[in-house]
Amino acid sequence: MCKGNYYITTPIYYPSANLHIGHAYCTVATDTMARYKRLQGYNVKFLTGTDEHGQKIEDKAKEAGITPQQFVDNIVLGEKGVLDLWKLMNISYDRFIRTTDDYHVAAIQKIFKRMYENGDIYKGKYTGKYCKPCESFWTESQLVDGKCPDCGREVQDAEEEAYFFRLSKYADRIQDLLENTDFLEPRSRVNEMVNNFIKPGLEDLCVSRTSFTWGVPVDFDEGHVVYVWIDALFNYMTALGFENDKYNDLSDFWPADVHFVGKEIVRFHSIIWPAMLMSLNLPLPKKVYGHGWLNFNGEKMSKSRGNVVDPYILSERFGVDALRFFLLRTFPFGSDGNFTNELLISTINTDLANTLGNLVSRTVAMNQKYFGSVLGEGGEAAALDGELKALAADVIANYEKQMERFQFSVALNEVFRLLDRANKYIDETTPWILAKSEDSKARLLTVMKNLCECIRIAAILLTPMIPDSSKAILDLLNVAEEKRDFSALCYCADENAVWTTTVGAPLFPRIDVEKELAALEELSKPAKPALEIEPYSEENVDFDTFCKSDFRAVKVKDCKNVKKSDKLLQFTLDDGTGTDRQILSGIAKYYKPEELIGKTLVAIVNLPPRKMMGRESCGMLLSAVHSVEGEEKLNLIMIDDAIPAGAKLC
Ligand code: MSP
């Protein structure tokens, strides 16, 4: 029976940067919630998509020499693009919106016009501080140390004719909404919004730009494009058919049950978004939940830094479910978290391999050994079973309470309370001893039924987080389809229960921590940077001129630093003539004098002598000079020691 409709969304992603595991975090959490609601019997609409307009995209496309549309198409539809990533992460979205979709663009034009016509959008002049990477305007008071409060980068003074949205008009209503309802969670985000943005005075918001063209055109004023937030935020409604005929689920799914968003865009979702909806007299979403950020080894996550935060690499090594599980189990959803490879591996080993995987494999193995994998009718209950059953009921109730609050990590603690208890139940009931006597066979049968039932319940509860593995577990227990959802959570291990189980390969093999860390370390090393080669000379030297240069093999008899110079080394060289040759060379930065003694080098010996730091230099030593990532490197040309001093090189 359908329990009603449920609408949940993720932020729509900028297709401008490499997506890393931090981006997947919110989408995995949203997917988990959507699957949970489906299992409860709701008709779920899960929306995700891409936010494809703006100057950043226009600039990047120009850099790449392609059109902005081609640029976003590549990142959204291309190999290992956004769609591929969501497929990899097993994201069960119901609808995917691109803000470049025609129906959305036309709807945004209508929305902009409606707000202009009702007087909430007006034309003015913008002077302010603009952060180009974030595409955000800031007031002086919002800057942190004169820099963008979101990304900490430099901001520029900007002035241009622009349209404004009368955000200030809604300040009191928004403050009331935030302070006196549960619209925004966690609660700590409310104080942040009220104290940092509303109390200092909400200013009207610039909603159009003339300095770039890659955006939704304002159809009644050529040259203006809708500045990103109206375009981006209304995706949540246009994707249901608001101001367009492409879809018509608005009355079923709006207002949204929850928007999941990262903490840095809470401001847009909890202040600007409700104000815009108020302007059009539209119902507000029921809730905005601002989750924390994942860092990597304490640093901001970024694929370009060479961190192994590539979901493709991680899921290939550990499996998608292990990755999904780790994200949800380890970090409380409202807070920031620190992703480390050690933590990832130890979570997989402890929870998935030891606790869950072992329980499943021990149980099906014992079923096979003691009952040929078929647990028929009958059995003998004991008081301990009641304890297990009561604990399972408590776990289910707590789990649901935590899931309703989006506390995935706490809900998972509950599931592991049940799994731990079931493992302990094996130690307490000692099936291997019960199996020794026919008299205790009935008791053993009930013990095994209880274990199967605990696993079944845990697997259902884990389905939203690790859908494939949960299905694999339920398959090993041959659980009927109708006993796999939340309406079938009622605990039953009595005499009538029957099971046929299957022995399978381990679900989560244990990972060798040291070996795996070393492999990840290797993978995270940036690829060897390319050599920056000096441009080749365009001018030819005639052969006779070249032949005039006299190159000789020379052996280093002595080498020392030159006093008061941090550049020069002074060489005493055997050049085969019987008289020492002195050459000064500016390579002290690259070599210690003692490491060069005895080496055979190449010198050009017919250059006119030069004085350096008051000492004469008769010739020049050849070396290779090159540059790696802007850093200059130098290697002296060293040749085979078998070549005698004075040998002519040509
Ligand atoms: N386009 C806007 C959203 C518009 S919604 C109407 C945007 N896009 S984004 O691609 O930059 O970010 C998408 C989401 O990924 C945001 O919720 C952001 O918080 C989240 N994350 C990006 N890096 C993250 C981490 N390292 N950790 C957790 N979430 C992170 O913002």
XYZ file of C-alpha atoms and ligand atoms in Angstrom:
681
model
C 0.000 0.000 0.000
C 1.325 3.423 -0.969
C 2.029 5.595 2.049
C 2.013 8.827 0.023
C 4.416 10.844 -2.086
C 7.921 11.817 -1.071
C 10.096 14.321 -2.937
C 13.809 14.567 -2.184
C 16.578 16.428 -4.034
C 20.350 16.842 -4.190
C 22.047 20.064 -5.226
C 22.551 20.208 -8.970
C 26.264 19.902 -9.696
C 28.480 22.338 -11.565
C 29.918 20.372 -14.443
C 33.103 22.410 -14.266
C 35.330 20.494 -11.919
C 36.387 16.895 -11.504
C 33.844 15.224 -9.316
C 35.441 13.605 -6.284
C 34.158 11.475 -3.451
C 33.036 14.630 -1.568
C 30.553 15.379 -4.339
C 29.276 11.826 -4.198
C 28.726 12.111 -0.442
C 25.514 14.130 -0.664
C 24.169 12.096 -3.560
C 24.805 8.794 -1.764
C 23.023 10.157 1.315
C 20.076 11.317 -0.791
C 19.958 7.965 -2.544
C 19.930 6.189 0.810
C 16.998 8.293 1.991
C 15.121 7.750 -1.273
C 15.612 3.964 -1.091
C 14.568 3.950 2.569
C 11.348 5.791 1.776
C 10.613 3.436 -1.128
C 11.104 0.434 1.177
C 8.671 2.044 3.589
C 6.107 2.163 0.805
C 6.308 5.787 -0.360
C 6.003 6.888 -3.955
C 9.389 8.606 -4.171
C 10.634 11.227 -6.595
C 14.383 11.664 -6.306
C 15.765 14.542 -8.350
C 19.351 15.319 -9.205
C 20.998 17.120 -12.094
C 23.513 19.654 -13.284
C 23.782 23.416 -12.971
C 25.311 24.305 -16.309
C 25.306 28.073 -16.724
C 27.654 30.813 -15.589
C 30.848 32.596 -16.313
C 33.087 29.831 -15.016
C 31.727 27.424 -17.637
C 31.948 30.078 -20.352
C 35.616 30.717 -19.465
C 36.545 27.036 -19.311
C 34.896 26.306 -22.649
C 36.812 29.178 -24.221
C 40.046 27.817 -22.779
C 39.247 24.410 -24.245
C 38.356 25.938 -27.616
C 34.811 24.540 -27.662
C 31.336 25.958 -27.117
C 29.928 26.042 -23.574
C 27.253 23.556 -24.629
C 29.874 21.128 -25.917
C 31.858 21.640 -22.736
C 28.967 20.770 -20.426
C 27.819 17.911 -22.661
C 31.266 16.355 -22.354
C 31.261 16.538 -18.587
C 27.671 15.448 -18.090
C 27.326 12.798 -20.789
C 30.939 11.892 -21.576
C 32.967 8.950 -20.357
C 33.328 9.041 -16.557
C 31.062 12.076 -16.587
C 28.339 12.949 -14.111
C 25.856 10.374 -15.420
C 28.496 7.644 -15.405
C 29.449 8.511 -11.864
C 25.906 8.211 -10.575
C 25.580 4.890 -12.359
C 28.778 3.690 -10.728
C 27.616 4.797 -7.288
C 24.282 3.024 -7.807
C 22.256 6.230 -7.499
C 18.565 5.495 -8.035
C 17.432 8.956 -9.128
C 14.033 9.243 -10.760
C 14.686 12.418 -12.699
C 17.769 14.230 -13.929
C 17.543 17.899 -14.814
C 20.067 19.934 -16.784
C 19.604 23.676 -16.516
C 20.348 23.886 -20.233
C 17.253 21.768 -20.979
C 14.891 23.819 -23.162
C 11.880 23.421 -20.900
C 13.859 24.698 -17.922
C 15.282 27.692 -19.811
C 11.818 28.756 -21.007
C 10.374 28.292 -17.509
C 13.102 30.425 -15.938
C 12.309 33.230 -18.376
C 8.664 33.121 -17.313
C 9.555 33.032 -13.620
C 11.912 35.998 -13.987
C 9.216 37.978 -15.793
C 6.591 37.169 -13.177
C 8.819 38.478 -10.423
C 9.597 41.568 -12.507
C 5.926 42.173 -13.080
C 5.016 41.798 -9.428
C 7.687 44.371 -8.569
C 10.054 42.033 -6.720
C 12.639 42.287 -9.467
C 13.775 45.797 -10.429
C 16.586 47.304 -12.477
C 19.480 49.010 -10.715
C 23.226 49.358 -10.709
C 25.462 46.890 -9.058
C 28.634 47.927 -7.315
C 30.170 45.359 -5.118
C 32.742 42.703 -4.575
C 32.592 39.772 -6.930
C 34.205 36.377 -6.476
C 34.649 34.942 -9.936
C 35.279 31.299 -9.011
C 32.186 31.235 -6.770
C 30.158 33.483 -9.069
C 29.035 35.345 -5.947
C 28.659 38.995 -5.124
C 29.465 39.981 -1.579
C 29.067 43.111 0.467
C 32.121 44.561 2.163
C 30.869 43.384 5.548
C 30.515 39.806 4.393
C 34.134 39.509 3.261
C 36.539 37.670 5.530
C 39.913 39.468 5.680
C 38.878 41.227 2.487
C 38.442 37.871 0.687
C 35.540 35.697 -0.434
C 33.927 34.179 2.692
C 33.236 30.900 0.834
C 36.502 30.107 -0.866
C 38.949 32.618 0.637
C 40.052 33.907 -2.769
C 40.547 37.503 -3.930
C 37.408 39.429 -4.884
C 37.156 42.186 -7.505
C 35.302 45.500 -7.510
C 32.451 45.219 -9.972
C 29.888 47.704 -11.269
C 27.216 47.111 -13.879
C 23.569 47.605 -14.713
C 21.666 44.680 -13.288
C 18.328 43.412 -12.071
C 17.798 42.943 -8.361
C 15.502 40.772 -6.325
C 13.904 42.451 -3.286
C 15.342 40.029 -0.773
C 15.309 42.683 1.951
C 11.493 42.765 1.817
C 11.366 39.178 3.099
C 13.911 39.463 5.912
C 11.408 39.283 8.779
C 9.447 36.385 7.319
C 12.637 34.448 6.641
C 13.948 35.066 10.156
C 10.659 33.825 11.546
C 10.773 30.763 9.299
C 14.288 29.900 10.406
C 13.901 30.613 14.087
C 10.404 29.349 14.731
C 10.055 26.293 12.522
C 12.091 23.199 11.660
C 12.574 24.413 8.098
C 16.365 24.408 8.373
C 18.364 21.669 10.071
C 20.648 20.938 11.827
C 19.761 23.675 14.268
C 23.328 25.023 14.388
C 22.911 26.197 10.784
C 19.986 28.419 11.833
C 22.156 30.491 14.158
C 24.784 30.772 11.450
C 22.235 32.113 8.938
C 20.492 34.489 11.299
C 23.649 35.911 12.865
C 25.806 36.120 9.744
C 23.293 37.092 7.109
C 19.936 38.270 8.425
C 20.907 40.307 11.488
C 23.567 42.396 9.666
C 20.732 43.348 7.242
C 19.607 41.413 4.179
C 20.458 43.294 1.029
C 18.646 42.936 -2.286
C 20.175 40.315 -4.496
C 21.676 40.849 -7.921
C 19.876 38.438 -10.261
C 21.137 39.322 -13.738
C 24.497 39.845 -15.404
C 25.652 41.554 -18.557
C 29.334 40.591 -18.442
C 28.880 37.095 -19.868
C 26.373 35.426 -22.152
C 26.269 31.773 -21.065
C 23.024 31.892 -19.130
C 19.259 32.075 -19.527
C 18.588 35.302 -21.470
C 16.247 37.826 -19.858
C 13.767 37.860 -22.729
C 12.555 41.414 -22.215
C 15.982 43.061 -21.900
C 18.639 42.022 -24.374
C 22.144 41.657 -22.977
C 21.053 40.454 -19.541
C 21.289 36.824 -18.554
C 19.671 35.448 -15.430
C 22.309 35.300 -12.759
C 22.762 31.839 -11.516
C 20.634 31.388 -8.362
C 17.146 31.928 -9.844
C 18.141 29.589 -12.638
C 19.640 27.006 -10.288
C 17.130 27.001 -7.432
C 13.977 26.806 -9.510
C 15.230 23.517 -10.980
C 13.541 21.840 -8.037
C 10.175 22.962 -9.415
C 10.675 23.109 -13.171
C 11.699 19.432 -13.005
C 8.158 18.725 -11.796
C 6.545 20.816 -14.508
C 6.395 24.304 -12.982
C 5.912 26.806 -15.840
C 6.375 24.077 -18.456
C 4.533 21.215 -20.116
C 7.358 18.720 -20.097
C 6.283 17.255 -16.748
C 3.158 17.512 -14.642
C 3.940 16.122 -11.193
C 3.925 19.447 -9.399
C 0.703 18.888 -7.507
C 1.870 15.426 -6.447
C 5.337 16.321 -5.254
C 5.570 20.008 -4.406
C 6.381 21.122 -1.753
C 9.524 19.007 -1.515
C 9.945 16.922 1.602
C 13.621 17.766 1.858
C 16.469 19.414 -0.028
C 19.847 17.969 0.975
C 22.585 20.577 0.469
C 26.222 21.115 1.454
C 26.893 23.650 4.174
C 28.265 26.358 1.862
C 25.006 26.586 -0.081
C 22.702 26.603 2.934
C 22.463 30.403 2.610
C 20.993 30.148 -0.871
C 18.551 27.419 0.097
C 17.352 28.752 3.423
C 17.206 32.486 2.722
C 17.075 33.232 -0.995
C 15.022 30.200 -2.054
C 12.117 30.671 0.396
C 12.082 34.429 -0.329
C 11.696 33.767 -4.057
C 8.918 31.296 -3.397
C 7.218 33.817 -1.099
C 7.420 36.370 -3.888
C 5.413 34.041 -6.153
C 3.101 32.864 -3.349
C 4.314 29.302 -3.746
C 4.474 26.718 -0.965
C 7.878 26.388 0.700
C 9.792 23.096 0.821
C 9.235 21.293 4.093
C 12.895 21.108 4.969
C 16.434 22.064 3.998
C 19.168 19.910 5.534
C 22.709 21.318 5.462
C 25.271 18.520 5.663
C 28.960 18.921 6.469
C 32.004 18.700 4.243
C 34.428 15.861 3.809
C 38.101 16.702 3.921
C 40.926 14.414 2.902
C 43.730 13.927 5.444
C 42.667 17.250 6.957
C 42.863 19.160 3.675
C 40.174 20.384 1.334
C 39.286 17.614 -1.081
C 40.386 17.971 -4.651
C 41.135 15.534 -7.404
C 43.691 17.841 -8.915
C 45.796 17.722 -5.734
C 46.471 14.075 -6.458
C 44.494 12.870 -3.443
C 43.037 9.448 -4.042
C 39.479 10.657 -3.767
C 38.493 9.430 -7.182
C 35.301 7.418 -6.739
C 36.253 5.286 -9.747
C 39.557 4.213 -8.203
C 38.083 3.694 -4.750
C 35.092 1.686 -5.896
C 37.203 -0.462 -8.181
C 39.422 -1.413 -5.242
C 36.814 -1.799 -2.513
C 33.436 -2.097 -4.213
C 30.748 0.550 -4.441
C 28.823 -0.701 -1.435
C 31.878 -0.576 0.804
C 32.427 3.018 -0.267
C 28.796 4.005 0.230
C 28.805 2.283 3.595
C 31.961 4.057 4.720
C 30.592 7.506 3.834
C 27.381 6.943 5.745
C 28.733 4.979 8.693
C 31.706 7.121 9.568
C 30.627 10.756 9.319
C 27.623 12.201 11.177
C 25.651 13.747 8.332
C 25.403 17.264 9.731
C 29.101 17.640 10.596
C 32.375 17.858 8.728
C 34.420 14.691 8.447
C 37.975 13.704 7.669
C 38.363 11.022 5.023
C 41.511 8.937 5.343
C 42.434 5.714 3.611
C 43.247 4.118 6.990
C 39.755 4.863 8.235
C 38.181 3.570 5.050
C 40.033 0.262 5.202
C 39.567 -0.260 8.923
C 35.816 0.404 8.614
C 35.520 -2.128 5.821
C 37.508 -4.727 7.770
C 35.822 -4.201 11.119
C 32.208 -3.722 10.169
C 31.743 -5.343 6.820
C 34.290 -8.179 6.811
C 34.329 -9.105 10.509
C 30.926 -8.284 11.892
C 28.528 -8.568 8.962
C 30.424 -10.793 6.521
C 31.497 -13.308 9.180
C 28.044 -13.571 10.689
C 26.551 -14.363 7.320
C 29.213 -16.847 6.276
C 29.317 -18.628 9.638
C 25.535 -18.936 9.685
C 25.103 -20.345 6.186
C 28.116 -22.634 6.697
C 26.633 -24.026 9.932
C 23.230 -24.453 8.277
C 24.926 -26.491 5.599
C 26.987 -28.530 8.006
C 24.251 -29.309 10.529
C 21.090 -29.311 8.398
C 22.165 -29.664 4.766
C 21.201 -25.954 4.344
C 17.484 -26.627 5.000
C 15.955 -25.460 8.286
C 12.578 -27.155 8.437
C 9.658 -26.761 10.808
C 10.125 -27.403 14.524
C 12.646 -26.302 17.125
C 13.011 -25.442 20.768
C 12.997 -21.859 22.070
C 14.938 -20.528 25.062
C 14.857 -17.311 27.096
C 17.874 -15.971 25.267
C 15.897 -15.901 22.012
C 13.395 -13.503 23.564
C 16.254 -11.163 24.394
C 17.406 -11.217 20.780
C 13.896 -10.595 19.509
C 13.379 -7.668 21.912
C 16.693 -6.172 20.878
C 15.763 -6.474 17.194
C 12.489 -4.618 17.834
C 14.349 -1.888 19.696
C 16.917 -1.611 16.903
C 14.207 -1.295 14.238
C 12.412 1.451 16.162
C 15.597 3.419 16.821
C 16.802 2.944 13.280
C 13.606 4.413 11.846
C 13.735 7.335 14.280
C 17.311 8.128 13.222
C 16.590 7.727 9.519
C 13.732 10.210 9.778
C 16.284 12.659 11.220
C 18.809 11.838 8.442
C 21.223 10.459 11.024
C 22.549 7.666 8.855
C 25.597 6.957 10.994
C 23.469 6.557 14.124
C 20.943 4.391 12.289
C 23.857 2.177 11.239
C 25.072 1.967 14.839
C 21.718 0.413 15.588
C 22.057 -2.199 12.844
C 25.499 -3.084 14.167
C 24.072 -3.413 17.664
C 21.899 -6.182 16.282
C 24.741 -7.786 14.308
C 27.090 -7.692 17.308
C 24.395 -9.238 19.471
C 23.832 -11.997 16.913
C 27.561 -12.770 16.817
C 27.563 -12.939 20.605
C 24.513 -15.226 20.468
C 26.611 -17.722 18.498
C 29.252 -17.707 21.233
C 26.583 -18.063 23.911
C 24.632 -20.876 22.257
C 27.704 -22.744 20.920
C 26.009 -24.467 17.956
C 29.029 -26.768 17.488
C 28.386 -28.267 20.911
C 24.604 -28.491 20.331
C 25.362 -30.363 17.113
C 27.141 -33.112 18.994
C 23.972 -34.612 20.441
C 20.642 -35.589 18.877
C 18.952 -34.339 22.087
C 19.953 -30.768 21.354
C 19.187 -30.825 17.586
C 15.817 -29.086 18.117
C 17.497 -26.337 20.093
C 20.161 -26.004 17.395
C 17.437 -25.618 14.783
C 15.921 -22.656 16.630
C 19.338 -21.103 17.179
C 19.986 -21.195 13.447
C 16.536 -19.777 12.682
C 17.183 -16.902 15.049
C 20.483 -16.174 13.352
C 18.871 -16.220 9.909
C 16.128 -13.900 11.103
C 18.596 -11.412 12.617
C 20.527 -11.395 9.362
C 17.345 -10.929 7.330
C 16.296 -7.941 9.428
C 19.772 -6.408 9.332
C 19.936 -6.878 5.551
C 16.620 -5.090 5.063
C 17.774 -2.231 7.271
C 21.042 -2.069 5.305
C 19.349 -2.098 1.904
C 19.161 1.712 1.553
C 22.899 2.029 2.269
C 24.352 -1.051 0.544
C 21.653 -2.173 -1.865
C 23.628 -4.752 -3.855
C 25.225 -6.450 -0.855
C 21.953 -6.521 1.043
C 20.290 -8.158 -1.920
C 23.149 -10.681 -2.104
C 22.644 -11.520 1.582
C 18.876 -11.874 1.218
C 19.525 -14.087 -1.812
C 21.845 -16.345 0.224
C 18.986 -16.751 2.690
C 16.487 -17.225 -0.162
C 14.179 -14.628 1.363
C 10.923 -14.245 -0.575
C 10.416 -10.869 -2.303
C 7.545 -9.861 -0.041
C 9.734 -10.377 3.018
C 12.394 -7.907 1.933
C 10.828 -4.543 2.737
C 9.928 -2.572 5.814
C 6.442 -4.029 6.079
C 8.135 -7.389 6.735
C 10.297 -6.333 9.671
C 8.309 -8.352 12.175
C 10.682 -10.822 13.903
C 9.805 -14.475 13.479
C 11.963 -17.496 14.358
C 9.275 -19.811 15.660
C 8.497 -23.420 14.858
C 6.736 -22.598 11.605
C 9.606 -20.635 10.127
C 11.561 -22.468 7.420
C 14.768 -21.486 5.627
C 16.829 -22.775 2.768
C 20.204 -21.103 2.645
C 23.131 -21.080 0.244
C 26.855 -20.978 0.901
C 28.536 -18.285 -1.199
C 31.879 -16.559 -1.598
C 32.798 -14.099 1.192
C 30.830 -10.872 0.697
C 33.527 -8.558 1.972
C 37.023 -10.080 1.848
C 39.380 -8.730 4.497
C 41.805 -6.139 3.199
C 45.519 -6.293 3.952
C 45.901 -2.837 5.505
C 49.625 -2.274 4.936
C 49.586 -3.511 1.361
C 46.507 -1.555 0.424
C 47.758 1.673 2.004
C 50.992 1.349 0.066
C 49.065 0.760 -3.176
C 46.876 3.807 -2.562
C 49.918 5.882 -1.689
C 51.471 4.892 -5.009
C 48.289 5.773 -6.887
C 48.051 9.173 -5.262
C 51.519 10.211 -6.434
C 51.115 12.757 -9.161
C 52.112 11.497 -12.591
C 55.731 12.360 -13.491
C 55.613 15.956 -14.704
C 56.579 16.482 -18.273
C 59.931 17.988 -19.093
C 59.681 21.581 -20.228
C 61.949 21.590 -23.238
C 63.689 24.780 -24.328
C 62.587 25.841 -27.791
C 64.945 24.565 -30.518
C 67.127 27.155 -32.254
C 65.823 28.264 -35.610
C 69.240 29.431 -36.765
C 71.715 26.933 -38.292
C 75.456 27.014 -37.532
C 77.707 26.255 -40.500
C 79.798 23.147 -40.158
C 83.168 24.919 -40.146
C 82.084 27.154 -37.295
C 80.921 24.114 -35.332
C 84.230 22.341 -35.932
C 86.100 25.252 -34.421
C 84.641 24.415 -30.966
C 87.186 22.247 -29.168
C 85.436 19.761 -26.819
C 87.679 17.629 -24.574
C 87.287 14.998 -21.909
C 88.595 16.363 -18.599
C 89.052 14.693 -15.202
C 88.265 16.481 -11.960
C 91.441 16.559 -9.796
C 90.006 18.993 -7.307
C 86.832 20.946 -6.786
C 85.943 23.505 -4.126
C 83.508 26.271 -3.286
C 84.552 29.819 -4.059
C 84.646 32.035 -0.984
C 81.867 34.636 -0.831
C 80.051 33.050 -3.753
C 77.109 30.715 -3.279
C 77.035 29.978 -7.012
C 80.540 29.159 -8.135
C 82.567 25.970 -7.929
C 86.282 26.084 -8.795
C 87.553 23.035 -10.717
C 91.153 21.900 -11.107
C 91.101 19.646 -14.165
C 93.452 17.219 -15.844
C 93.008 18.040 -19.570
C 95.731 15.644 -20.762
C 98.276 18.409 -21.436
C 100.182 17.824 -18.183
C 99.280 21.318 -16.965
C 96.237 21.743 -14.749
C 93.333 23.659 -16.245
C 91.136 25.832 -14.037
C 87.438 26.299 -14.832
C 84.845 28.105 -12.725
C 81.266 27.000 -13.067
C 78.058 28.419 -11.531
C 76.687 25.110 -10.375
C 77.232 25.157 -6.586
C 73.460 24.977 -6.096
C 73.334 21.542 -7.719
C 76.486 19.721 -6.555
C 78.673 19.313 -3.508
C 82.335 19.742 -4.589
C 83.480 16.424 -3.068
C 80.995 14.368 -5.103
C 82.587 15.535 -8.354
C 86.221 14.651 -7.643
C 87.426 11.908 -10.002
C 84.582 12.346 -12.508
C 85.175 12.604 -16.241
C 83.409 15.647 -17.667
C 83.149 17.474 -20.979
C 84.685 20.938 -21.385
C 84.866 23.362 -24.264
C 88.447 24.586 -23.989
C 88.942 27.251 -26.678
C 86.721 29.964 -25.204
C 88.635 33.118 -24.272
C 89.616 33.012 -20.553
C 87.253 34.959 -18.251
C 87.728 36.358 -14.761
C 85.138 35.425 -12.167
C 85.398 36.620 -8.531
C 89.014 37.565 -9.342
C 89.904 34.051 -10.602
C 90.571 32.973 -14.136
C 88.285 30.447 -15.844
C 89.675 28.730 -18.955
C 86.751 27.091 -20.670
C 83.303 25.871 -19.801
C 81.903 22.556 -18.517
C 78.921 21.179 -20.417
C 75.728 20.402 -18.621
C 72.053 19.738 -19.337
C 69.746 22.455 -18.070
C 66.058 21.723 -17.978
C 63.007 22.701 -16.059
C 60.420 20.568 -14.247
C 57.210 22.276 -13.084
C 58.951 25.628 -13.231
C 61.903 24.409 -11.154
C 65.258 24.582 -12.885
C 67.404 21.431 -12.790
C 71.001 20.896 -13.923
C 73.112 17.804 -14.606
C 76.777 17.952 -15.563
C 77.575 15.821 -18.619
C 79.586 12.938 -17.175
C 81.200 10.479 -19.535
C 82.771 7.051 -19.343
C 85.821 7.121 -17.061
C 87.595 4.920 -19.632
C 87.870 7.982 -21.897
C 91.321 9.498 -21.231
C 91.764 13.128 -20.194
C 92.370 15.300 -23.258
C 90.485 13.051 -25.724
C 88.896 15.233 -28.382
C 85.115 14.896 -28.602
C 83.401 15.528 -31.865
N 25.522 24.245 -8.432
C 25.543 24.454 -7.047
C 24.288 23.921 -6.381
C 23.006 24.513 -6.889
S 21.621 23.792 -6.099
C 20.341 24.657 -6.611
C 26.774 23.775 -6.425
N 27.367 22.809 -7.146
S 28.715 22.038 -6.733
O 28.977 21.076 -7.765
O 29.739 22.978 -6.469
O 28.464 21.298 -5.411
C 27.473 20.321 -5.329
C 27.383 19.781 -3.917
O 28.578 19.064 -3.597
C 27.229 20.864 -2.865
O 26.189 20.522 -1.989
C 28.546 20.839 -2.131
O 28.405 21.172 -0.774
C 28.923 19.381 -2.280
N 30.344 19.157 -2.036
C 31.418 19.558 -2.797
N 32.563 19.156 -2.177
C 32.261 18.504 -1.028
C 32.997 17.842 -0.043
N 34.320 17.781 -0.050
N 32.294 17.227 0.948
C 30.921 17.210 0.969
N 30.197 17.829 0.060
C 30.838 18.547 -0.902
O 27.127 24.120 -5.321
